[in-house]
XYZ file of C-alpha atoms in Angstrom:
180
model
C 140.274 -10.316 53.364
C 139.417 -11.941 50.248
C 137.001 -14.007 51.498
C 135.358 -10.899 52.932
C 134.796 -8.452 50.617
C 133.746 -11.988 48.316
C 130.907 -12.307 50.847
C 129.965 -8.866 50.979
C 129.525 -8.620 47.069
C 127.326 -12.280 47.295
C 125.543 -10.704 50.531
C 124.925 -7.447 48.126
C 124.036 -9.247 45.046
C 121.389 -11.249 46.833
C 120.080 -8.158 48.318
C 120.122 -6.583 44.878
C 118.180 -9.857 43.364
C 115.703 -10.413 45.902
C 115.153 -6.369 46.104
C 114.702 -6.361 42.062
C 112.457 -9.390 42.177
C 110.645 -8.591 45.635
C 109.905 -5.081 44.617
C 107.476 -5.872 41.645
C 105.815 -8.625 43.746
C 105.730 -6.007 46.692
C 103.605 -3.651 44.266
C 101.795 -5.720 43.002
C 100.710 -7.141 46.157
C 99.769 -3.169 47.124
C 98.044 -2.875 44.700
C 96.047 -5.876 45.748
C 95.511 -4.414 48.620
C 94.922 -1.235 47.414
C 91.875 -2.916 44.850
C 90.514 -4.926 48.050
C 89.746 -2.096 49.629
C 87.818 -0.850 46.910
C 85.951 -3.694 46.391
C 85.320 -3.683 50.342
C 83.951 -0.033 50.090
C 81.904 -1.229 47.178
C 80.234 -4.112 49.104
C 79.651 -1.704 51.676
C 77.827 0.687 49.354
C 75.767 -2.347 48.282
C 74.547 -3.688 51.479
C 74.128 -0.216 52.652
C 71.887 -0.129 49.001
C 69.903 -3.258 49.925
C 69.376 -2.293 53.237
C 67.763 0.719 51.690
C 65.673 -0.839 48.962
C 64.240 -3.606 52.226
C 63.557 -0.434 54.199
C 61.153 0.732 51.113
C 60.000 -2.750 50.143
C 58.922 -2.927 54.006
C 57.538 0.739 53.687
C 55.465 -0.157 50.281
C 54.281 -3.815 51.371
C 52.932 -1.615 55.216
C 50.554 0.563 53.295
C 47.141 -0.424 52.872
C 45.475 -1.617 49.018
C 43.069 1.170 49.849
C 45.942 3.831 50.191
C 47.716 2.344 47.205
C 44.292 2.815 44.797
C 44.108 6.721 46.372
C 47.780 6.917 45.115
C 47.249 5.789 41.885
C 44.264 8.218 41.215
C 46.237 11.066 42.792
C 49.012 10.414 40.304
C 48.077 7.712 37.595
C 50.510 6.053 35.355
C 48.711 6.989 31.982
C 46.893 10.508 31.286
C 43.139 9.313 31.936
C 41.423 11.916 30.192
C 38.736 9.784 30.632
C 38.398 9.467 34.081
C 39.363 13.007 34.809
C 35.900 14.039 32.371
C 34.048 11.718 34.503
C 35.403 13.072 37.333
C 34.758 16.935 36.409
C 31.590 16.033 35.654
C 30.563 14.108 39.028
C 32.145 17.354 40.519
C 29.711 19.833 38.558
C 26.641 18.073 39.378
C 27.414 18.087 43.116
C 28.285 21.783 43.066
C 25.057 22.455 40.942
C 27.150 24.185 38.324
C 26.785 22.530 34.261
C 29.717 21.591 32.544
C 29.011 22.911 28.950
C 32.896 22.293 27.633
C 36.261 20.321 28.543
C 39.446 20.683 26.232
C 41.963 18.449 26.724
C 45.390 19.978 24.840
C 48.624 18.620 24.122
C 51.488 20.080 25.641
C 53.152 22.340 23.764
C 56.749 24.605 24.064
C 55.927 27.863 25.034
C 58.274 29.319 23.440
C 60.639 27.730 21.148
C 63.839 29.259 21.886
C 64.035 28.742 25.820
C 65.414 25.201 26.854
C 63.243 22.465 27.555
C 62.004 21.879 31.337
C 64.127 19.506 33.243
C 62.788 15.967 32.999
C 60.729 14.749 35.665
C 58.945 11.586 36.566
C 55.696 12.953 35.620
C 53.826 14.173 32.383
C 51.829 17.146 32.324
C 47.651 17.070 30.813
C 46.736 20.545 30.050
C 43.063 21.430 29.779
C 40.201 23.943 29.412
C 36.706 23.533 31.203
C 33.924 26.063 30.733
C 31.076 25.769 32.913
C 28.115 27.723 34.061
C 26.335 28.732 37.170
C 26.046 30.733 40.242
C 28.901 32.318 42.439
C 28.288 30.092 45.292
C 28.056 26.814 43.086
C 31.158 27.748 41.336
C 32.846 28.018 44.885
C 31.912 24.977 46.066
C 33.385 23.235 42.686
C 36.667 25.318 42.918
C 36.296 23.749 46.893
C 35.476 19.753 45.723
C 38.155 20.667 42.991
C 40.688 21.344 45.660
C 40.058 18.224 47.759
C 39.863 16.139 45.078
C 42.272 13.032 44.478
C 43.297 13.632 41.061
C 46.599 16.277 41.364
C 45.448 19.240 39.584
C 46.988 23.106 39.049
C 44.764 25.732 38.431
C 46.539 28.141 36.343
C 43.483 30.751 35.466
C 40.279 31.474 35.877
C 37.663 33.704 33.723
C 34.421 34.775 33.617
C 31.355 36.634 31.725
C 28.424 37.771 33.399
C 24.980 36.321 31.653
C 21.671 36.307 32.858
C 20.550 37.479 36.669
C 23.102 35.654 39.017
C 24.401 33.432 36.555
C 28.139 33.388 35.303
C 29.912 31.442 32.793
C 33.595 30.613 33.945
C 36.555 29.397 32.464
C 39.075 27.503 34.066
C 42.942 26.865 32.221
C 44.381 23.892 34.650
C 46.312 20.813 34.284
C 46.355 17.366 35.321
C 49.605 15.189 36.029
C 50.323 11.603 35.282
C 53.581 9.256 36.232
C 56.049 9.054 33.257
C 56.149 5.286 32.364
């Protein structure tokens, strides 16, 4: 009987070691697992990601040189002023209108105490034309303006009556150009 209840304790106290050993290694080993499966999910999320940037890389490299010079005047990566005069200009003389003034502003808070627009990933150009002309002429600009390339809001529009059938307008509008 001894020799029984001897066994029994040596049967439990082995059970009792390898239990208070085997547990820490057991967790550990879950958590292992636990951490693979992470990092499997994360590998997942990057090939997933890859597979998305070679999608757009494909998408970018497809369009045309062309396409990608009428994208970068729609929406070009500094403000241009220059090119956007130019441009109003060209657009005057085929309307038959004159250009007598541009002002280009800076962009200012209008009004100090409301929050700050959200950031976006383009920069506004605010500016002021005033040209002169007839009705019709002055349509067909606000017309070429419209189709142009160059992304541009019209915000207002004034005019004074002058001589006969010619008007002087002024036009409040802005231009947009990609953040850097």
């Amino acid at each position: 009987m001894f020799k029984n209840i001897l066994a029994i304790i040596f049967i439990a106290a082995a059970v009792g070691i390898f239990v208070s050993f085997a547990r820490p290694v057991w967790e550990d080993a879950s958590k292992l697992g636990d951490e693979k499966a992470a990092l499997e999910n994360v590998q997942a999320e990057f090939q997933r990601l890859r597979k998305v940037r070679d999608d757009l890389m494909a998408k970018y490299n497809s369009i045309p040189p062309e396409d990608l010079g009428k994208l970068g005047e729609l929406l070009p990566p500094a403000p241009a002023s220059g090119a956007l005069l130019v441009n109003l200009e060209n657009l005057t003389k085929l309307s038959g209108i004159l250009l007598k003034r541009v002002d280009v502003k800076e962009k200012q808070a209008v009004f100090a105490g409301l929050a700050a627009p959200p950031p976006g990933p383009y920069e506004e150009l605010p500016f002021e034309i005033t040209v002169s002309g007839s009705y019709e002429g002055f349509r067909a600009f606000l017309s070429s303006l419209e189709q142009n390339l160059r992304l541009l809001d019209v915000e207002e529009i004034s005019f004074t009556a002058s001589e006969a059938a010619t008007y002087e307008f002024v036009i409040r509008a802005s231009a947009y150009w990609q953040k850097p």
